CSV table of C-alpha atoms in Angstrom, one decimal:
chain,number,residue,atom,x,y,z
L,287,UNK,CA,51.9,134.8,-219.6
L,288,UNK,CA,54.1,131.9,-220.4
L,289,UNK,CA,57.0,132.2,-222.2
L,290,UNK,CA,57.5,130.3,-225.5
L,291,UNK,CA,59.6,127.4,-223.7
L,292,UNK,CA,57.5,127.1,-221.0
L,293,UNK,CA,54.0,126.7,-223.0
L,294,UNK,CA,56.4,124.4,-225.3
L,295,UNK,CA,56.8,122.5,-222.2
L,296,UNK,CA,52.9,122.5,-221.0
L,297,UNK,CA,52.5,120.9,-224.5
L,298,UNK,CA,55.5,117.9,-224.3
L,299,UNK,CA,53.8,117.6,-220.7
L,300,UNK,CA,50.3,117.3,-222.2
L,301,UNK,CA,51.2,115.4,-225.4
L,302,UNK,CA,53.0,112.6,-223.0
L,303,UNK,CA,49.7,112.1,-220.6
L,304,UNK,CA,47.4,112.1,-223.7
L,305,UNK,CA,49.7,109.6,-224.6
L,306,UNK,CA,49.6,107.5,-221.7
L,307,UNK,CA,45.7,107.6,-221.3
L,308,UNK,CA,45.2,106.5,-225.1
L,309,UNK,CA,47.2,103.6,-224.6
L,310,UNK,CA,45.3,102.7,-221.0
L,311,UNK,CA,42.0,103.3,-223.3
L,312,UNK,CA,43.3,100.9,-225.7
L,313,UNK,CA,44.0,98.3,-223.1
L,314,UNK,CA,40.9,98.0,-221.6
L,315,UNK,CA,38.8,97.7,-224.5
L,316,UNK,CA,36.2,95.3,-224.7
L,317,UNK,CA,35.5,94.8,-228.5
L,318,UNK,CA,37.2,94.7,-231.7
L,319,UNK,CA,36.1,98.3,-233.0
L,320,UNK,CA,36.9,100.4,-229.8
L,321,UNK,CA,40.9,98.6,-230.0
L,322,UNK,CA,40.6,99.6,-233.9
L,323,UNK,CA,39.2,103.1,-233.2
L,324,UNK,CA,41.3,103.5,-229.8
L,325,UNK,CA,44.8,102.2,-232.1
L,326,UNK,CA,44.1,105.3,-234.3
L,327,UNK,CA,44.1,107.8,-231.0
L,328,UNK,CA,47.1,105.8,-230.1
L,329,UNK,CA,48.9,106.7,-233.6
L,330,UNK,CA,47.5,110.3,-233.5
L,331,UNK,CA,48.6,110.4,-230.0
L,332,UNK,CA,51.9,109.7,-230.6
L,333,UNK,CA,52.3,112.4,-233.5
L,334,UNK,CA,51.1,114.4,-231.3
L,335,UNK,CA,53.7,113.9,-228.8
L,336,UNK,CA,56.5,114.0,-231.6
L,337,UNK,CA,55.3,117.5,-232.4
L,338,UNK,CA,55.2,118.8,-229.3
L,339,UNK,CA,58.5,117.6,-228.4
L,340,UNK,CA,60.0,118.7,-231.7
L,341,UNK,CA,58.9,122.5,-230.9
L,342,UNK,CA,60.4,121.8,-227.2
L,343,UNK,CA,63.4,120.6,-228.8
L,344,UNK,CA,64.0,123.2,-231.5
L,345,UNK,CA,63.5,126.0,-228.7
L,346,UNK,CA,65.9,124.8,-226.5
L,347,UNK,CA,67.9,124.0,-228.7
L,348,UNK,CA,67.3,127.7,-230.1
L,349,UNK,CA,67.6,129.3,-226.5
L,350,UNK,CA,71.3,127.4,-226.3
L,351,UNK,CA,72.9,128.7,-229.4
L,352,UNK,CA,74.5,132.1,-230.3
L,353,UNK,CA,72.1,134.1,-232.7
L,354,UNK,CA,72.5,133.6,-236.3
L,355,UNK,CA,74.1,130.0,-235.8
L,356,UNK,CA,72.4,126.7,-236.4
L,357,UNK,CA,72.0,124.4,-233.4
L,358,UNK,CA,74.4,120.9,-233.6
L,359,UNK,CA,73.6,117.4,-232.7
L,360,UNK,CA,75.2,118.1,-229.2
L,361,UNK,CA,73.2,121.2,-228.8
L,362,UNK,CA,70.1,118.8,-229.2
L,363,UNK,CA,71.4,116.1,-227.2
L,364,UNK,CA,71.5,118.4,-224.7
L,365,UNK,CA,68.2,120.1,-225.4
L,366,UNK,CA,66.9,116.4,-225.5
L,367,UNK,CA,68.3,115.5,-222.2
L,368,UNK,CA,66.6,118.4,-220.5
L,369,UNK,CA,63.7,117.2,-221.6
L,370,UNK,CA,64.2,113.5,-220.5
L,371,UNK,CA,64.8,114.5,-217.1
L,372,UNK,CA,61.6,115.6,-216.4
L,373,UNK,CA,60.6,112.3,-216.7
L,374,UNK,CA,63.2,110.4,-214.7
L,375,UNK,CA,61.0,109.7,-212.4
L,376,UNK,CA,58.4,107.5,-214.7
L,377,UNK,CA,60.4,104.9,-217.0
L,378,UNK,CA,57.1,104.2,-218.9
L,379,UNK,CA,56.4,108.0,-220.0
L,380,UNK,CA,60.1,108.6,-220.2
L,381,UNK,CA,60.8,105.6,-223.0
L,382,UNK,CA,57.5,106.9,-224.7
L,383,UNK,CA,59.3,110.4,-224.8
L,384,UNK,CA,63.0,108.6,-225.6
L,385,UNK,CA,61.0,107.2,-228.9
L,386,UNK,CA,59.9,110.1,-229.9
L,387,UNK,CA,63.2,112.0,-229.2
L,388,UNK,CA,65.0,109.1,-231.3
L,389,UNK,CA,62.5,109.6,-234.0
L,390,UNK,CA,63.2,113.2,-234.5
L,391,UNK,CA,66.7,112.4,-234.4
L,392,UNK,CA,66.2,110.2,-237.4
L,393,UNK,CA,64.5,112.4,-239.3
L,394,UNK,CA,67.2,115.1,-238.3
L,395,UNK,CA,70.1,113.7,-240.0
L,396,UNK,CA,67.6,112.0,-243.2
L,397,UNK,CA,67.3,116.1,-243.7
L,398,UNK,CA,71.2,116.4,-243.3
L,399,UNK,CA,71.7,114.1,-245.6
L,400,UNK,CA,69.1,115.3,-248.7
L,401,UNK,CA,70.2,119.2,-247.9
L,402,UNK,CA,74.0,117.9,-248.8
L,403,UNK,CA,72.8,116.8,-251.5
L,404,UNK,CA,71.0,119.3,-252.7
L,405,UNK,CA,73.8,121.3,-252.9
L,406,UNK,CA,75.5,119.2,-255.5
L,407,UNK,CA,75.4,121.3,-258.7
L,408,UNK,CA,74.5,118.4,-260.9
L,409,UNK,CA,72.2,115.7,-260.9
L,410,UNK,CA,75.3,113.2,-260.9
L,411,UNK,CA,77.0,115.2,-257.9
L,412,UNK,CA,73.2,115.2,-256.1
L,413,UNK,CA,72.6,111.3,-256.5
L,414,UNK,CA,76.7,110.6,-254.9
L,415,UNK,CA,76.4,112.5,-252.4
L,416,UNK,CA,73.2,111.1,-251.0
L,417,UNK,CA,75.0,107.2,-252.1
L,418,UNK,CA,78.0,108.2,-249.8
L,419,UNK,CA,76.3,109.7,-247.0
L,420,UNK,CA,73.8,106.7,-247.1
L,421,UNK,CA,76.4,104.4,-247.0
L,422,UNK,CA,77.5,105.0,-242.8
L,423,UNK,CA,74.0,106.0,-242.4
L,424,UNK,CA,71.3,103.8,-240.1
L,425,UNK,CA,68.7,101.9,-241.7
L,426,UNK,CA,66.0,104.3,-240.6
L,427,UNK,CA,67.8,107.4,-241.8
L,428,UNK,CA,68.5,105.6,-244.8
L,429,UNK,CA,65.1,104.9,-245.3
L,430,UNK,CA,63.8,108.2,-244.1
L,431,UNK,CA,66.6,109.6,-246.4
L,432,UNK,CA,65.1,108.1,-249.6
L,433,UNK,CA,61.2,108.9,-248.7
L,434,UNK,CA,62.6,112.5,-248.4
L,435,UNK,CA,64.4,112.7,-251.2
L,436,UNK,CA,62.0,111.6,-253.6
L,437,UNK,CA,58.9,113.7,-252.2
């Protein structure tokens, strides 16, 4: 049996080809309404490979820190880094992993940002702490940052 990295792994490894071949579908399509319907697999595709990579990355990222301690950005760097170099050998499947790694990223430190704020004990400490941490923030945190907060 495999053990929970390595059927983590199978799935990043499955999520990535799926990937490839939706986009190669999506090419070669000869009408209107298979791009449409292929662009949907495409989107689903990709969520698909975010997924997968996010449970690669969280178990690594679990397997490299002491129990009862919460993994850091390095530790995921790291974890993400592992990941990457499977790919080294293929740029194209390697920048489609790269996105998906930067999108998890994004929505890593968006969640840093509306837990800090949550601590706040007031509404007034809860809306400046999310204004000061947005303000050295990217534009897609900041943006993920807000969506999160208000749903």
């Amino acid at each position: 049996p495999a053990t929970p990295l390595e059927s983590r792994v199978q799935a990043t490894d499955r999520a990535v080809a799926d990937l490839k071949q939706a986009e190669n579908d999506r090419a070669t399509a000869s009408s209107s309404s298979q791009v449409d319907r292929l662009t949907d697999q495409v989107t689903d595709a990709k969520e698909t490979l975010k997924s997968a990579t996010r449970a690669e990355l969280n178990e690594r990222a679990r397997l490299s820190t002491q129990p009862g301690r919460t993994p850091d950005e390095a530790t995921y760097a790291s974890a993400g880094d592992a990941i990457k170099a499977r790919y080294a050998a293929s740029p194209e499947e390697a920048a489609k992993l790269d996105n998906a790694l930067k999108s998890l990223k994004v929505t890593r430190d968006a969640d840093a940002i509306v837990q800090a704020a949550k601590l706040g004990d007031t509404p007034q400490k809860q809306v400046e702490s999310i204004n000061t941490n947005l303000k050295d923030a990217a534009p897609g945190v900041r943006g993920a940052a807000l969506l999160s907060a208000v749903g």
